[in-house]
Coordinates of C-alpha atoms in Angstrom, one line a residue:
Chain Z
M1 CA 100.8 123.6 130.5
G2 CA 103.3 125.3 132.8
Y3 CA 106.9 124.4 133.1
V4 CA 109.3 125.5 135.5
G5 CA 113.1 126.1 134.4
V6 CA 115.9 124.7 136.1
K7 CA 119.5 126.2 136.7
G8 CA 123.2 124.8 137.5
G9 CA 125.0 121.7 135.8
K10 CA 127.3 123.8 133.6
D11 CA 130.3 121.6 134.0
A12 CA 128.4 118.7 133.3
I13 CA 126.6 119.7 130.6
L14 CA 129.8 121.1 128.8
N15 CA 131.4 117.8 129.8
A16 CA 128.9 115.4 128.3
E17 CA 129.3 117.6 125.2
K18 CA 133.2 117.0 125.3
V19 CA 132.1 113.4 125.5
V20 CA 129.9 113.5 122.4
E21 CA 133.1 114.6 120.6
Y22 CA 135.4 112.4 122.1
Y23 CA 133.0 109.4 121.0
R24 CA 133.5 110.7 117.6
C25 CA 137.3 111.0 117.6
R26 CA 138.4 108.0 120.0
K27 CA 138.8 105.4 117.4
G28 CA 141.3 107.4 116.0
G29 CA 141.8 107.2 112.1
A30 CA 141.2 109.9 109.0
S31 CA 139.0 112.5 109.4
I32 CA 136.2 112.5 107.1
D33 CA 136.9 115.1 104.3
I34 CA 133.7 117.4 103.8
E35 CA 134.4 116.8 100.2
Q36 CA 133.9 113.1 100.8
I37 CA 130.7 113.7 102.5
K38 CA 129.2 115.9 99.6
N39 CA 130.4 113.5 96.6
Q40 CA 130.0 110.2 98.2
M41 CA 126.8 111.1 100.7
R42 CA 124.5 112.9 98.1
F43 CA 121.4 111.9 99.0
L44 CA 122.0 112.7 102.5
V45 CA 123.4 116.0 102.2
D46 CA 120.3 116.8 99.7
K47 CA 118.1 115.9 102.6
V48 CA 119.7 118.0 105.1
M49 CA 119.2 121.0 102.5
S50 CA 115.9 120.3 101.8
E51 CA 114.5 120.3 106.0
G52 CA 117.4 123.1 106.8
S53 CA 115.7 125.2 104.2
C54 CA 118.8 126.0 102.5
Y55 CA 120.8 125.3 99.8
S56 CA 124.8 124.7 100.2
T57 CA 126.4 121.6 100.0
D58 CA 129.2 122.5 102.1
L59 CA 127.0 123.8 104.7
A60 CA 125.0 120.5 105.0
A61 CA 128.2 118.3 104.7
I62 CA 130.1 120.3 107.5
A63 CA 126.6 119.8 109.5
L64 CA 126.2 116.3 108.9
K65 CA 130.0 115.8 110.0
Q66 CA 128.9 117.8 112.9
A67 CA 125.9 115.7 113.7
E68 CA 128.0 112.1 113.0
G69 CA 125.6 111.6 110.3
D70 CA 122.1 112.6 111.9
P71 CA 120.0 114.0 109.2
M72 CA 117.8 115.6 111.5
E73 CA 120.5 117.2 113.6
A74 CA 122.4 118.2 110.6
A75 CA 119.1 120.2 109.6
Y76 CA 118.9 121.8 113.0
L77 CA 122.1 123.1 112.7
V78 CA 121.8 124.3 109.1
R79 CA 118.3 126.0 110.1
A80 CA 119.9 127.6 113.4
F81 CA 122.8 128.9 110.9
R82 CA 120.5 130.6 108.4
S83 CA 118.8 132.6 111.2
T84 CA 122.1 134.2 111.7
V85 CA 122.3 135.2 108.1
P86 CA 120.8 138.2 106.7
R87 CA 118.4 137.7 103.7
I88 CA 119.9 139.9 100.8
A89 CA 117.4 139.1 98.0
Y90 CA 114.5 137.5 96.6
S91 CA 115.1 135.4 93.5
L92 CA 113.4 135.8 90.2
T93 CA 110.8 133.0 89.4
T94 CA 112.1 130.3 88.0
K95 CA 109.7 128.4 85.7
S96 CA 110.4 124.4 86.3
E97 CA 110.3 124.2 82.5
E98 CA 113.7 125.7 82.2
M99 CA 115.5 122.4 83.9
F100 CA 118.5 120.5 83.0
C101 CA 117.3 117.3 83.4
L102 CA 118.9 114.3 84.8
R103 CA 116.4 112.2 84.9
R104 CA 112.6 112.7 83.9
I105 CA 110.3 109.7 83.7
S106 CA 106.5 109.6 83.5
P107 CA 104.4 106.6 84.8
S108 CA 101.2 107.9 83.0
F109 CA 102.2 107.7 79.7
Q110 CA 104.5 105.3 78.0
H111 CA 105.8 107.4 75.0
I112 CA 106.6 111.2 75.9
P113 CA 108.2 113.6 74.0
W114 CA 112.2 113.6 74.9
G115 CA 111.1 110.0 76.2
Q116 CA 111.9 108.2 79.5
V117 CA 115.2 109.2 80.8
L118 CA 115.9 107.1 84.2
G119 CA 119.0 109.0 84.7
P120 CA 120.6 108.2 88.3
S121 CA 118.3 105.5 89.7
K122 CA 118.0 102.0 91.3
D123 CA 114.4 101.9 91.2
Y124 CA 114.6 98.7 89.0
S125 CA 117.8 97.3 90.8
Q126 CA 117.8 94.4 93.8
R127 CA 118.6 95.9 97.0
L128 CA 121.8 93.7 97.7
I129 CA 124.6 94.9 99.9
R130 CA 127.4 95.4 98.1
F131 CA 130.1 94.0 100.3
E132 CA 133.0 95.0 97.6
L133 CA 132.5 98.5 98.9
A134 CA 134.1 97.5 102.5
D135 CA 137.3 97.4 100.6
E136 CA 137.2 100.1 98.3
K137 CA 140.3 102.1 97.6
E138 CA 139.7 104.2 95.0
L139 CA 136.8 106.0 93.3
S140 CA 137.1 105.5 89.4
I141 CA 134.5 104.9 86.9
D142 CA 133.6 105.7 83.5
P143 CA 129.9 106.7 83.0
P144 CA 127.8 104.9 80.3
K145 CA 127.4 107.6 77.3
K146 CA 125.3 107.7 74.6
E147 CA 125.7 110.3 71.9
D148 CA 123.0 113.0 72.3
N149 CA 123.5 116.2 70.0
S150 CA 120.1 117.8 70.9
P151 CA 120.1 121.2 72.3
L152 CA 121.1 121.7 75.5
D153 CA 118.6 124.2 76.4
E154 CA 116.1 122.5 74.5
K155 CA 112.7 122.8 76.8
V156 CA 111.1 119.6 77.6
E157 CA 107.3 119.6 77.3
K158 CA 105.5 118.8 80.3
V159 CA 103.1 115.7 80.3
I160 CA 100.2 118.1 82.1
D161 CA 100.6 120.6 79.2
Y162 CA 100.1 117.8 76.6
C163 CA 97.0 116.5 78.9
R164 CA 96.0 120.4 78.8
K165 CA 95.9 120.2 75.3
Q166 CA 93.5 117.6 75.2
G167 CA 91.5 119.1 77.4
L168 CA 91.9 116.6 80.0
I169 CA 93.4 119.5 82.8
D170 CA 92.4 122.8 83.1
W171 CA 95.0 125.7 82.0
P172 CA 95.9 128.1 84.5
E173 CA 96.0 131.6 84.5
K174 CA 99.0 133.4 85.9
K175 CA 98.2 136.0 88.4
P176 CA 101.1 138.5 87.9
E177 CA 100.2 140.3 91.2
Q178 CA 100.5 137.0 93.5
V179 CA 102.9 137.6 95.8
P180 CA 104.0 134.1 97.8
Y181 CA 103.6 133.9 101.3
D182 CA 106.6 133.3 103.4
I183 CA 106.1 131.3 106.4
T184 CA 109.8 132.4 107.7
R185 CA 108.4 135.9 107.9
Q186 CA 104.8 135.3 108.1
P187 CA 102.6 133.4 110.8
M188 CA 101.0 130.6 109.6
V189 CA 97.2 131.2 109.6
F190 CA 94.6 128.5 108.9
P191 CA 93.1 127.9 106.3
L192 CA 96.7 128.6 105.0
D193 CA 97.7 129.9 101.2
R194 CA 98.6 127.6 99.0
S195 CA 102.1 129.0 98.2
A196 CA 102.5 128.9 102.3
R197 CA 101.3 125.3 102.2
L198 CA 104.0 124.5 99.1
Q199 CA 106.6 126.2 101.4
R200 CA 105.8 124.5 104.5
L201 CA 105.7 120.8 102.6
T202 CA 109.1 121.2 100.8
R203 CA 111.2 122.1 103.9
G204 CA 109.2 119.1 105.9
E205 CA 110.9 116.1 107.3
D206 CA 111.3 113.6 105.1
G207 CA 109.7 110.9 106.9
A208 CA 107.0 112.6 108.0
V209 CA 106.1 113.9 104.4
L210 CA 106.7 110.3 103.1
A211 CA 104.4 108.9 106.2
F212 CA 101.6 111.3 105.5
G213 CA 101.9 110.8 101.8
Y214 CA 101.6 106.9 102.5
A215 CA 98.6 107.5 104.9
S216 CA 96.5 108.9 102.0
L217 CA 97.4 106.1 99.6
R218 CA 96.2 103.2 102.1
G219 CA 93.0 105.3 102.8
W220 CA 93.4 107.7 105.5
G221 CA 92.8 110.3 102.5
S222 CA 91.6 110.5 99.0
V223 CA 94.4 111.1 97.0
H224 CA 96.0 107.9 95.1
P225 CA 97.4 109.6 92.3
T226 CA 99.0 108.3 88.9
L227 CA 102.6 110.5 88.6
A228 CA 102.2 112.3 85.3
E229 CA 106.1 113.1 85.9
V230 CA 109.1 112.9 88.2
R231 CA 112.0 115.0 87.0
V232 CA 115.4 115.7 88.7
G233 CA 117.5 118.4 87.1
Y234 CA 119.2 121.9 87.7
L235 CA 117.0 124.9 87.7
P236 CA 118.9 128.5 87.3
V237 CA 118.8 130.8 90.1
K238 CA 118.2 134.3 88.7
I239 CA 118.4 137.9 90.3
K240 CA 117.7 141.2 89.3
H241 CA 121.5 143.0 89.3
P242 CA 121.5 145.5 91.9
Y243 CA 123.3 148.2 89.6
W244 CA 122.2 146.9 85.9
G245 CA 118.7 146.5 86.8
T246 CA 118.7 143.3 84.3
E247 CA 118.0 139.8 84.8
V248 CA 121.3 137.7 85.7
T249 CA 122.1 134.3 86.7
V250 CA 124.1 133.5 89.6
G251 CA 124.1 129.7 89.4
Q252 CA 121.7 126.5 89.5
V253 CA 120.0 124.2 91.9
L254 CA 119.5 120.5 91.9
V255 CA 115.5 119.5 92.5
T256 CA 113.0 117.2 92.3
E257 CA 109.9 117.8 90.8
V258 CA 106.5 115.7 90.6
E259 CA 103.3 116.2 88.9
S260 CA 100.5 113.9 90.0
I261 CA 97.5 113.4 88.4
C262 CA 94.3 112.9 90.7
S263 CA 91.2 112.0 90.7
F264 CA 89.2 114.1 88.2
E265 CA 86.6 116.6 89.5
K266 CA 83.4 118.2 88.2
K267 CA 84.0 122.2 87.8
K268 CA 81.6 125.0 86.9
I269 CA 83.1 127.5 84.3
K270 CA 81.5 130.2 82.6
I271 CA 81.7 130.1 78.6
D272 CA 80.3 133.6 76.8
G273 CA 78.2 133.9 80.3
E274 CA 76.7 130.8 80.7
E275 CA 77.5 128.4 83.4
Q276 CA 78.4 124.8 82.3
E277 CA 79.8 122.0 84.1
R278 CA 83.1 120.4 82.9
Y279 CA 85.1 117.2 84.3
T280 CA 88.8 117.6 84.6
F281 CA 91.8 115.9 86.4
S282 CA 93.0 117.5 89.5
L283 CA 96.8 117.9 89.8
G284 CA 99.3 117.9 92.8
Y285 CA 102.6 119.6 92.6
G286 CA 106.2 118.7 94.5
L287 CA 109.0 120.2 94.4
I288 CA 112.2 120.0 96.6
F289 CA 115.7 120.7 96.8
G290 CA 118.2 117.9 95.9
H291 CA 117.2 114.5 94.8
N292 CA 114.7 112.6 96.5
D293 CA 111.7 111.4 94.8
H294 CA 109.6 109.6 97.1
K295 CA 109.7 113.0 99.2
A296 CA 108.7 114.8 96.3
V297 CA 105.9 112.6 95.0
A298 CA 104.3 112.5 98.8
M299 CA 104.4 116.0 98.8
S300 CA 102.5 116.0 95.3
I301 CA 100.0 113.7 97.2
L302 CA 99.7 116.0 100.3
D303 CA 99.3 119.4 98.3
R304 CA 96.2 117.6 96.5
A305 CA 95.0 116.5 100.1
L306 CA 95.6 119.9 101.5
C307 CA 93.1 121.6 98.8
S308 CA 90.2 119.7 100.1
A309 CA 87.9 122.2 101.1
D310 CA 85.9 119.8 103.3
P311 CA 88.4 117.8 104.8
Q312 CA 87.2 114.1 105.6
S313 CA 90.3 112.5 106.8
P314 CA 93.6 113.6 108.9
V315 CA 96.0 113.5 105.8
Q316 CA 93.3 116.7 104.2
D317 CA 93.5 118.8 107.6
Q318 CA 96.2 121.3 107.1
E319 CA 97.0 122.1 110.8
F320 CA 97.2 118.0 111.5
V321 CA 99.3 118.0 108.7
L322 CA 101.6 121.1 108.2
Y323 CA 102.1 121.4 112.2
H324 CA 103.4 117.9 112.4
I325 CA 105.8 117.8 109.0
D326 CA 108.2 120.2 110.6
N327 CA 111.5 118.6 111.7
M328 CA 112.3 121.6 113.8
E329 CA 109.2 121.4 115.6
S330 CA 108.8 117.8 116.0
Q331 CA 112.0 116.8 117.4
G332 CA 111.9 120.1 119.5
F333 CA 109.0 119.2 121.5
I334 CA 109.2 115.2 121.5
S335 CA 113.3 116.2 122.8
H336 CA 111.8 118.6 125.6
L337 CA 110.4 115.5 127.5
K338 CA 114.1 114.7 128.2
L339 CA 114.8 118.2 130.2
P340 CA 114.1 118.2 134.0
H341 CA 110.2 118.0 134.5
Y342 CA 110.7 117.7 138.5
V343 CA 108.4 120.5 139.7
T344 CA 105.5 119.7 137.3
F345 CA 105.9 116.1 137.8
Q346 CA 105.9 116.8 141.4
S347 CA 102.1 118.3 141.2
S348 CA 101.4 115.0 139.5
L349 CA 102.7 113.1 142.0
D350 CA 101.0 114.9 145.1
R351 CA 97.6 114.5 143.5
L352 CA 98.3 110.8 142.9
R353 CA 99.4 110.4 146.5
N354 CA 96.5 112.2 147.8
I355 CA 94.2 110.2 145.5
K356 CA 95.7 107.2 147.5
A357 CA 95.7 108.6 150.4
G358 CA 91.8 109.2 149.8
K359 CA 92.4 112.9 151.1
E360 CA 91.0 114.4 147.6
K361 CA 87.6 115.4 147.7
G362 CA 85.2 113.2 145.8
S363 CA 87.9 110.4 145.5
R364 CA 88.4 107.4 147.3
K365 CA 91.3 105.4 148.3
I366 CA 92.9 103.2 146.3
N367 CA 93.0 99.8 147.7
K368 CA 96.2 97.7 147.0
G369 CA 96.2 96.0 143.6
E370 CA 93.6 98.1 142.5
A371 CA 94.3 100.0 139.0
Y372 CA 93.6 103.8 139.1
V373 CA 91.6 104.7 136.0
Chain F
M1 CA 129.0 138.4 74.3
K2 CA 126.5 140.5 76.9
Q3 CA 127.2 141.4 80.2
E4 CA 124.5 139.5 81.4
E5 CA 126.4 136.1 80.1
I6 CA 129.3 137.5 81.2
F7 CA 128.5 138.1 84.5
A8 CA 126.8 134.1 84.9
L9 CA 129.9 132.4 83.4
F10 CA 132.1 133.8 86.0
M11 CA 129.7 133.5 88.8
Q12 CA 129.4 129.7 88.0
A13 CA 132.9 129.6 86.9
E14 CA 135.4 127.2 88.9
H15 CA 137.5 129.4 91.4
D16 CA 140.7 127.7 89.7
D17 CA 139.4 128.7 85.9
I18 CA 139.6 132.2 87.0
I19 CA 142.0 133.4 89.8
Y20 CA 145.1 134.1 87.5
L21 CA 143.2 136.5 86.1
A22 CA 141.7 138.2 89.0
N23 CA 145.3 138.3 90.5
E24 CA 146.8 139.5 87.1
F25 CA 144.2 142.6 87.4
K26 CA 144.7 143.0 91.3
K27 CA 148.4 143.4 90.9
E28 CA 148.0 145.8 88.1
F29 CA 145.0 148.2 89.1
D30 CA 143.9 149.8 92.2
Y31 CA 140.8 149.1 93.6
E32 CA 139.2 149.9 96.6
I33 CA 136.6 147.2 98.8
I34 CA 133.5 148.9 99.2
R35 CA 131.7 145.7 100.6
K36 CA 134.1 142.7 101.8
P37 CA 133.0 139.4 100.9
E38 CA 130.1 138.2 103.2
Q39 CA 127.5 135.5 103.4
G40 CA 123.5 136.2 102.8
L41 CA 120.5 134.1 102.0
V42 CA 118.5 134.1 98.3
M43 CA 115.2 133.2 98.7
F44 CA 114.7 131.0 95.9
R45 CA 111.1 131.5 94.1
A46 CA 109.7 128.9 91.7
E47 CA 106.2 129.0 89.8
E48 CA 104.9 125.4 90.3
T49 CA 102.8 124.1 87.2
V50 CA 99.2 123.3 88.8
E51 CA 97.8 126.7 89.3
K52 CA 101.3 128.7 88.2
L53 CA 101.6 129.9 91.5
D54 CA 104.9 131.5 92.7
F55 CA 106.3 130.0 96.0
N56 CA 109.3 130.1 98.3
V57 CA 111.3 126.9 98.0
G58 CA 113.9 127.7 100.5
E59 CA 116.8 130.1 100.8
I60 CA 120.4 129.8 98.9
L61 CA 123.5 130.4 100.8
M62 CA 125.7 133.1 98.6
T63 CA 128.6 135.1 99.1
T64 CA 128.4 138.5 97.9
A65 CA 131.4 141.3 97.3
E66 CA 131.5 144.7 96.1
I67 CA 134.7 146.6 94.9
K68 CA 135.3 150.1 93.1
I69 CA 137.7 150.8 90.4
A70 CA 138.0 153.9 88.6
N71 CA 135.0 155.1 90.4
V72 CA 133.3 152.0 88.8
L73 CA 131.6 149.4 91.0
G74 CA 132.0 145.7 90.4
Y75 CA 129.9 143.4 91.8
S76 CA 129.8 139.6 92.4
M77 CA 127.3 137.1 93.6
I78 CA 128.4 133.2 94.0
M79 CA 126.8 130.3 95.2
G80 CA 128.1 128.8 98.6
M81 CA 130.6 129.9 100.8
N82 CA 133.9 131.2 99.2
N83 CA 134.9 134.8 100.0
E84 CA 138.2 134.7 97.7
K85 CA 136.2 133.8 94.8
A86 CA 133.5 136.4 95.7
L87 CA 136.3 138.9 95.7
D88 CA 138.0 137.6 92.5
C89 CA 134.4 137.8 90.5
A90 CA 133.7 141.7 91.7
V91 CA 137.6 142.6 90.9
I92 CA 136.8 141.1 87.3
L93 CA 133.5 142.4 86.8
G94 CA 134.7 145.7 87.8
V95 CA 137.7 145.8 85.7
Y96 CA 135.2 144.6 82.8
E97 CA 133.0 147.6 83.1
A98 CA 135.7 150.1 84.2
I99 CA 138.9 149.5 81.8
S100 CA 137.6 149.0 78.0
T101 CA 141.0 147.8 77.2
Q102 CA 140.5 144.8 79.5
Q103 CA 137.7 143.6 78.0
D104 CA 138.8 141.4 75.0
K105 CA 141.2 139.3 77.9
I106 CA 138.0 139.2 80.1
I107 CA 135.5 138.1 76.8
K108 CA 138.4 135.6 75.9
L109 CA 138.1 134.0 79.1
A110 CA 134.5 134.0 79.4
K111 CA 134.2 132.0 76.0
Q112 CA 136.7 129.3 77.6
L113 CA 134.4 129.2 80.6
K114 CA 131.4 128.7 78.4
L115 CA 132.8 126.2 76.4
K116 CA 133.9 124.1 79.4
N117 CA 130.2 124.6 80.7
E118 CA 129.0 123.2 77.7
S119 CA 131.2 120.6 77.6
R120 CA 130.0 119.5 81.0
L121 CA 126.2 119.9 80.4
R122 CA 126.8 117.8 77.0
E123 CA 128.8 115.2 79.1
E124 CA 125.7 115.2 81.8
R125 CA 123.2 115.2 78.7
E126 CA 124.8 111.8 77.2
I127 CA 125.1 110.1 80.4
A128 CA 121.6 110.7 80.9
S129 CA 120.7 109.6 77.1
S130 CA 122.5 106.4 78.0
T131 CA 119.4 105.5 80.2
R132 CA 116.6 106.7 77.9
V133 CA 114.4 103.4 78.1
H134 CA 111.3 102.2 76.2
F135 CA 109.3 99.9 78.5
E136 CA 106.9 97.7 76.5
V137 CA 103.4 96.9 77.6
M138 CA 103.5 93.2 78.5
G139 CA 100.6 91.4 76.5
G140 CA 100.3 93.9 73.6
Q141 CA 100.1 97.9 73.2
D142 CA 97.6 99.8 75.1
P143 CA 95.7 101.2 71.9
N144 CA 94.8 104.2 74.0
V145 CA 98.6 104.7 74.7
K146 CA 98.9 105.3 71.1
K147 CA 95.9 107.1 70.4
Y148 CA 97.0 110.0 73.1
H149 CA 100.4 110.1 71.9
Q150 CA 98.9 110.7 68.5
G151 CA 96.9 113.6 69.7

């Protein structure tokens, strides 16, 4: 498809930008404080950090203010900003067992070590609008607490490890030489390495990831899991100190993690040189910046679906899913349709007019009232 | 207290909690800014739990700074955008390494930061614990659940 550029219109474009700003400000009143966005629009901030693929609550909040609450536009701003900032390091790999959990539930087992902790959740509440918020003056609330003297650095056993101990799920072997693919530095070549797929999924647009995950549940895929575990909590960010050469912690990030148990599969493994067949559960994995249960769950569904060696449905197709879940690409391409297409459309007009006039070879004149097919 | 722990405590501290000590050091000692505070990105890597694969989750916005004091480098890397805090952390860590007579003062503050951090985490833990739930299976306990639980 060809595209012919246009030029001019600078004054109108600049004014159009000013009009947007005018619309944001024309009612007057107090400007929204960045701290207010960070503290009272937490899920929106988390969504922007996740899709913007850059963890900074300040940056996300400023972008949201600039985008007047549009998360897609805000994520776009964040991605654009991050492209101007140098990459200074890769963190050391963090294991999710190190998470300081705020929330941890398992829909697959009733009794789990450490227990089911709902944390901040409205999963079990009615969705009724609280009209009293319209007149809320001050923010003040005493949180519910229950005495708990358990060690703060206690590692909580994973439900899937619990299943592994019973032989229901394979124990994976860590490959120390594995270097994760980086889709921000390397092109996407299909079939895509699983580490690249996970990176692509975790920064995917919330609605798109959710929709494809949902499609799989509804039958446009084969994955309909039982969730082993949903966790929300803080993971440490560790780097190698540039002068000491030792591991140091520089901060922590809030993440949501999901492990989903999918159908069981037959595997052929070698035990003492002899090939044997074994049935075990397969798993899907989701880990995203911020607190967003449904995106992490959908990611875990898609992770499993995309492991398919013989895709039978769209959501098992790597190209179909991974090329269409990125906010920048999808909104960019859809939005480009709003740009002037005068020249390219002219050729379509000419063609149709020629057909109507019966000038084109092999065509016939379209009679009045007859639809052109 | 190990230097790595001190580093971690200062990098994650509230700026207000460390600013007075940094200002004290800035007045008392000559230091040279080797690298002005600037923003950079760290790609955050995690190990997923299905195959134990490492993958890139996304980048984290950081601010780093570097100073030199008595021929010793002080380095800081903090999360977010706060040039003043990054510089203050670099000064404190530089003083810690360069001037041994000041170490007790720094360790004392580090211990206070540790207590404050533990107190915050304890509160988070107790808030989470208040939401611990035991859902009951309607119509009686599924025997399989007990069986699995007993391993």
